[in-house]
Coordinates of C-alpha atoms in Angstrom, one line a residue:
X1 CA 94.6 59.3 96.4
X2 CA 94.8 58.3 99.9
X3 CA 92.7 60.0 102.0
X4 CA 93.4 58.6 105.6
X5 CA 97.2 58.6 105.0
X6 CA 97.0 62.3 103.8
X7 CA 95.0 63.0 106.9
X8 CA 97.9 61.6 109.0
X9 CA 100.6 63.6 107.2
X10 CA 98.5 66.9 107.6
X11 CA 97.9 66.0 111.5
X12 CA 101.7 65.5 111.8
X13 CA 102.4 68.7 110.1
X14 CA 100.2 70.9 112.4
X15 CA 101.9 69.2 115.4
X16 CA 105.4 70.3 114.0
X17 CA 104.0 73.7 113.3
X18 CA 102.7 74.2 116.8
X19 CA 106.1 73.0 118.4
X20 CA 108.1 75.3 116.3
X21 CA 109.4 72.9 114.1
X22 CA 109.0 74.2 110.6
X23 CA 110.8 72.2 108.4
X24 CA 108.9 69.1 110.0
X25 CA 105.7 70.9 109.0
X26 CA 106.7 71.8 105.6
X27 CA 107.8 68.0 104.9
X28 CA 104.6 66.3 106.3
X29 CA 102.3 68.9 104.6
X30 CA 103.8 68.4 101.4
X31 CA 103.7 64.6 101.6
X32 CA 99.9 65.1 102.4
X33 CA 99.4 67.5 99.2
X34 CA 100.9 64.9 97.3
X35 CA 98.5 62.4 98.5
X36 CA 95.3 64.5 98.6
X37 CA 95.1 68.1 97.4
X38 CA 93.7 70.5 99.9
X39 CA 93.4 74.3 99.2
X40 CA 94.0 75.5 102.8
X41 CA 96.8 73.3 103.2
X42 CA 98.3 74.6 100.1
X43 CA 97.8 78.2 101.3
X44 CA 99.7 77.1 104.7
X45 CA 102.5 75.8 102.8
X46 CA 103.2 78.9 100.7
X47 CA 102.8 81.1 103.9
X48 CA 105.6 78.9 105.6
X49 CA 107.8 78.9 102.5
X50 CA 107.4 82.7 102.4
X51 CA 108.5 82.8 106.1
X52 CA 111.5 80.4 105.9
X53 CA 113.3 81.1 102.6
X54 CA 114.1 84.2 100.7
X55 CA 111.4 86.2 99.5
X56 CA 110.4 89.6 97.7
X57 CA 107.5 91.5 97.2
X58 CA 107.0 94.5 94.8
X59 CA 103.9 96.7 95.0
X60 CA 102.2 99.7 93.2
X61 CA 99.6 101.3 95.3
X62 CA 97.4 104.4 94.7
X63 CA 95.1 106.0 97.3
X64 CA 92.9 109.3 98.0
X65 CA 91.0 110.5 101.3
X66 CA 89.1 113.9 100.7
X67 CA 91.8 116.0 98.9
X68 CA 94.7 114.0 99.9
X69 CA 96.6 111.6 97.2
X70 CA 99.3 109.2 97.7
X71 CA 101.2 107.1 95.1
X72 CA 104.0 104.4 96.1
X73 CA 106.1 102.1 94.0
X74 CA 108.5 100.1 95.7
X75 CA 109.8 96.3 96.4
X76 CA 111.5 94.6 99.2
X77 CA 113.7 91.5 99.7
X78 CA 114.4 89.2 102.7
X79 CA 117.2 87.0 102.7
X80 CA 118.2 84.3 105.5
X81 CA 121.7 83.7 106.5
X82 CA 123.6 80.5 107.1
X83 CA 122.4 80.8 110.5
X84 CA 118.8 80.4 110.0
X85 CA 118.1 82.5 113.1
X86 CA 119.2 85.5 111.4
X87 CA 117.9 87.4 108.2
X88 CA 118.4 90.7 106.5
X89 CA 116.0 92.9 104.8
X90 CA 116.2 95.6 102.0
X91 CA 113.5 97.8 100.5
X92 CA 113.4 100.5 98.0
X93 CA 110.3 102.9 97.3
X94 CA 109.3 106.0 95.4
X95 CA 106.6 107.7 97.0
X96 CA 104.6 111.0 96.1
X97 CA 102.2 113.0 98.3
X98 CA 99.8 115.7 97.6
X99 CA 97.2 117.3 99.9
X100 CA 96.1 120.9 101.2
X101 CA 97.9 122.8 103.7
X102 CA 97.1 126.2 105.5
X103 CA 100.7 126.9 106.0
X104 CA 101.3 126.9 102.3
X105 CA 98.3 128.8 101.3
X106 CA 96.7 125.9 99.4
X107 CA 97.7 122.1 97.9
X108 CA 101.4 121.2 98.3
X109 CA 103.1 118.0 97.0
X110 CA 106.5 116.1 97.3
X111 CA 108.4 113.1 96.1
X112 CA 110.8 111.2 98.0
X113 CA 113.0 108.1 97.6
X114 CA 113.0 105.7 100.6
X115 CA 115.7 102.9 101.4
X116 CA 115.3 100.7 104.2
X117 CA 117.8 98.0 105.8
X118 CA 116.9 95.9 108.6
X119 CA 118.5 92.9 110.6
X120 CA 116.3 90.2 112.3
X121 CA 116.9 87.5 114.9
X122 CA 114.7 84.7 116.0
X123 CA 114.6 83.3 119.5
X124 CA 113.1 80.0 119.4
X125 CA 110.8 79.6 116.5
X126 CA 107.9 82.1 117.6
X127 CA 110.0 85.2 118.7
X128 CA 112.3 88.0 117.2
X129 CA 114.0 91.1 117.8
X130 CA 114.5 93.2 114.6
X131 CA 116.3 96.6 114.1
X132 CA 116.8 98.8 111.3
X133 CA 116.5 102.1 109.6
X134 CA 114.9 104.2 106.9
X135 CA 117.0 106.5 104.8
X136 CA 115.3 109.5 102.9
X137 CA 117.0 110.4 99.8
X138 CA 117.8 114.1 99.0
X139 CA 116.9 115.2 102.6
X140 CA 119.1 117.1 105.1
X141 CA 121.5 114.9 106.9
X142 CA 119.6 115.6 110.1
X143 CA 116.1 114.5 108.9
X144 CA 117.4 111.8 106.3
X145 CA 117.8 108.9 108.8
X146 CA 114.9 107.2 110.9
X147 CA 116.0 104.3 113.0
X148 CA 113.6 101.8 114.5
X149 CA 113.7 98.5 116.7
X150 CA 110.8 95.8 117.5
X151 CA 110.2 92.8 119.1
X152 CA 107.4 90.2 118.6
X153 CA 106.5 87.4 121.1
X154 CA 104.1 84.7 119.9
X155 CA 102.4 81.5 121.5
X156 CA 99.8 78.9 120.5
X157 CA 97.1 77.2 122.6
X158 CA 95.7 79.8 122.2
X159 CA 97.1 81.6 119.6
X160 CA 98.3 85.1 120.7
X161 CA 101.1 87.7 119.8
X162 CA 102.4 91.1 121.0
X163 CA 104.5 93.4 119.1
X164 CA 106.4 96.4 120.6
X165 CA 108.1 99.0 118.2
X166 CA 109.8 102.1 118.7
X167 CA 110.8 104.5 115.9
X168 CA 112.3 108.2 115.5
X169 CA 111.9 110.6 112.7
X170 CA 109.8 108.8 110.5
X171 CA 108.0 110.6 107.8
X172 CA 104.4 112.2 108.9
X173 CA 102.3 111.0 105.8
X174 CA 98.9 111.5 107.2
X175 CA 97.7 114.1 106.2
X176 CA 99.8 114.1 103.0
X177 CA 100.7 117.7 103.2
X178 CA 102.7 117.1 106.2
X179 CA 105.7 115.6 103.9
X180 CA 106.1 118.6 101.9
X181 CA 106.4 120.5 105.1
X182 CA 109.1 118.3 106.5
X183 CA 106.6 116.5 108.9
X184 CA 108.3 113.8 111.1
X185 CA 107.1 111.4 113.9
X186 CA 108.9 109.9 116.8
X187 CA 107.0 107.3 119.0
X188 CA 106.3 103.9 120.3
X189 CA 103.6 101.4 119.6
X190 CA 102.3 98.3 121.0
X191 CA 99.7 95.6 119.3
X192 CA 98.5 92.5 120.1
X193 CA 95.8 89.6 119.5
X194 CA 94.5 86.7 121.5
X195 CA 92.2 84.0 120.7
X196 CA 89.3 83.3 123.0
X197 CA 88.3 79.7 122.1
X198 CA 88.0 78.6 118.5
X199 CA 85.3 81.1 117.9
X200 CA 86.3 84.5 119.2
X201 CA 89.2 86.7 119.4
X202 CA 90.2 90.2 120.7
X203 CA 92.9 92.5 119.2
X204 CA 94.2 96.1 119.8
X205 CA 97.0 98.4 119.6
X206 CA 98.1 101.6 121.4
X207 CA 100.4 104.3 120.1
X208 CA 102.2 107.6 121.3
X209 CA 104.0 109.9 118.8
X210 CA 105.6 113.3 118.9
X211 CA 104.8 114.9 115.7
X212 CA 106.7 117.9 114.3
X213 CA 106.9 120.1 111.1
X214 CA 109.7 122.1 109.7
X215 CA 108.1 125.6 108.7
X216 CA 110.2 128.9 107.8
X217 CA 111.3 130.1 111.2
X218 CA 109.3 127.7 113.3
X219 CA 109.2 123.9 114.3
X220 CA 105.6 123.4 115.7
X221 CA 105.1 120.0 117.3
X222 CA 102.4 118.2 119.0
X223 CA 101.8 114.9 121.2
X224 CA 99.5 112.3 119.5
X225 CA 98.0 109.3 121.2
X226 CA 95.9 106.8 118.8
X227 CA 94.3 103.4 120.0
X228 CA 92.3 100.6 118.7
X229 CA 90.2 97.9 120.2
X230 CA 88.5 95.1 118.4
X231 CA 86.4 91.9 119.2
X232 CA 85.5 89.4 116.3
X233 CA 83.7 86.2 116.0
X234 CA 84.4 83.4 113.5
X235 CA 80.7 82.3 112.2
X236 CA 81.6 80.0 109.3
X237 CA 84.8 78.2 108.4
X238 CA 86.3 77.4 105.1
X239 CA 86.2 76.6 102.2
X240 CA 83.9 80.0 102.5
X241 CA 84.3 81.7 105.9
X242 CA 82.3 84.3 107.4
X243 CA 83.2 86.7 110.5
X244 CA 82.2 89.5 112.2
X245 CA 84.1 92.4 114.0
X246 CA 83.4 95.2 115.9
X247 CA 86.0 98.2 116.3
X248 CA 86.5 101.0 118.4
X249 CA 89.0 103.7 117.0
X250 CA 90.4 106.7 118.9
X251 CA 92.9 109.6 118.7
X252 CA 93.9 112.9 120.6
X253 CA 96.2 115.8 120.0
X254 CA 97.9 116.8 123.1
X255 CA 100.0 119.7 124.2
X256 CA 98.8 123.0 122.4
X257 CA 97.7 121.7 119.0
X258 CA 100.1 123.7 117.3
X259 CA 99.8 121.8 114.3
X260 CA 96.5 122.2 113.3
X261 CA 96.9 125.6 112.1
X262 CA 99.3 124.3 109.3
X263 CA 97.6 121.1 108.1
X264 CA 94.4 119.6 108.4
X265 CA 95.0 117.3 111.6
X266 CA 91.9 116.9 113.7
X267 CA 92.2 117.1 117.6
X268 CA 89.9 114.3 118.4
X269 CA 88.5 111.3 116.8
X270 CA 86.3 108.4 118.2
X271 CA 85.0 105.9 115.7
X272 CA 82.8 102.6 116.4
X273 CA 82.5 100.4 113.2
X274 CA 81.1 97.1 112.7
X275 CA 82.1 94.8 109.8
X276 CA 81.6 91.5 108.0
X277 CA 84.4 89.5 106.3
X278 CA 83.8 86.8 103.8
X279 CA 86.6 84.9 102.5
X280 CA 86.5 82.1 99.7
X281 CA 88.7 79.8 98.0
X282 CA 88.1 79.6 94.1
X283 CA 89.6 76.4 92.8
X284 CA 93.3 75.7 93.4
X285 CA 94.7 78.9 92.4
X286 CA 92.2 81.9 93.6
X287 CA 91.6 83.3 97.3
X288 CA 89.1 86.1 97.5
X289 CA 88.1 88.0 100.3
X290 CA 85.3 90.9 100.8
X291 CA 84.6 93.2 103.8
X292 CA 81.7 95.7 104.2
X293 CA 81.8 97.9 107.4
X294 CA 79.4 100.7 108.7
X295 CA 79.8 102.9 111.7
X296 CA 79.4 106.4 113.5
X297 CA 81.5 109.2 114.6
X298 CA 80.9 109.5 118.5
X299 CA 81.8 113.1 118.5
X300 CA 79.4 114.1 115.7
X301 CA 76.7 113.4 113.2
X302 CA 79.1 111.8 110.8
X303 CA 78.4 107.9 109.4
X304 CA 80.8 106.1 107.7
X305 CA 80.7 103.0 105.6
X306 CA 82.3 101.0 102.7
X307 CA 83.8 97.9 101.1
X308 CA 87.1 96.5 100.9
X309 CA 88.1 93.4 98.7
X310 CA 91.0 91.5 97.7
X311 CA 91.8 88.8 95.0
X312 CA 95.1 86.5 95.2
X313 CA 96.2 84.2 92.4
X314 CA 99.0 81.6 92.9
X315 CA 100.6 81.6 89.4
X316 CA 103.2 79.1 89.9
X317 CA 105.0 77.3 93.0
X318 CA 106.5 80.3 94.6
X319 CA 104.8 83.0 92.8
X320 CA 101.7 84.9 94.0
X321 CA 99.6 88.0 92.7
X322 CA 97.5 89.9 94.5
X323 CA 94.7 92.8 94.0
X324 CA 93.6 94.9 97.0
X325 CA 91.0 97.8 96.6
X326 CA 88.6 99.8 98.6
X327 CA 86.2 102.5 98.6
X328 CA 84.2 104.3 101.2
X329 CA 83.6 107.5 103.5
X330 CA 86.0 108.8 105.6
X331 CA 85.5 111.5 108.5
X332 CA 89.2 112.1 109.5
X333 CA 90.7 115.6 108.9
X334 CA 88.8 116.5 105.6
X335 CA 85.2 115.7 104.0
X336 CA 84.9 113.5 101.0
X337 CA 85.3 109.8 100.3
X338 CA 88.6 107.7 100.3
X339 CA 89.8 104.9 98.2
X340 CA 92.8 102.8 97.3
X341 CA 93.9 100.1 94.8
X342 CA 97.0 98.0 95.4
X343 CA 99.0 95.4 93.3
X344 CA 101.2 93.2 94.8
X345 CA 103.7 90.5 93.3
X346 CA 105.2 87.9 95.9
X347 CA 108.2 85.6 95.1
X348 CA 109.4 83.0 97.3
X349 CA 111.3 79.6 97.1

């Protein structure tokens, strides 16, 4: 091993990364690893290879929230073109949704196949524009296509990003019963993040959507606005890192609240939660993360809390397996607890 020389290559790689020269960063970091193994650097190399080259992800996801249940199985593939500024994406997914709906007089369920295609173009090394569409199998022609466009701007020193996305005719999946009742949503979403020095960050999102259902003889609709504001602090750094976060999440149904009589959709939510997130690298192949959160509903006596955990294994070069799970109380739409279990497999060159 040659620690000092490895450190020089590592620093050079970060300089390349910040300037947007990804191939230079990848080459320098790989030289550094050959001289002196570093878990953080190995993870950065995997992330960079995933962004640069062809990659795929497959997943199986199961979740519940109160009486709502969701199952999803699918996969996606992204391939760069000869002009590295361009890449194409394709995903296939089967999903099943089940939940109570007053409009149906009980619980309803629906299964759907989703095909998505997209094209992305990078501008410089840190900005991109993307457009695509989702195709819903076995749906009426007017409700089977859901186009979308997005742009992302990113900067360093300090790190920050801003993403703006507009979409039309997407599935209304929350609450789950809305899918079986022809639920759709059209809207725009803005999301951002900014580091405030080495220890603090702020992030947030804001969305407006038009929600609709397709019921016999009518198509009720409502406007819906939702937002999230967060501030966080990094307390410890790797190899065992700890951070704290405070979140405020809210939403409002607008217009005449026509949907609330058909599906369990709440009119107003305001939640404040605090979270602690612990991340730990275990050897050279494992990454673990655990998050505990607790909070309150500002509009009522409900308290909420829970735990989220993930475990990622680097099986081989270019192969990652990840397990994600969570369980806690949820105060949206229905009484009861919520939970999920996801398994993901990533392949990249």
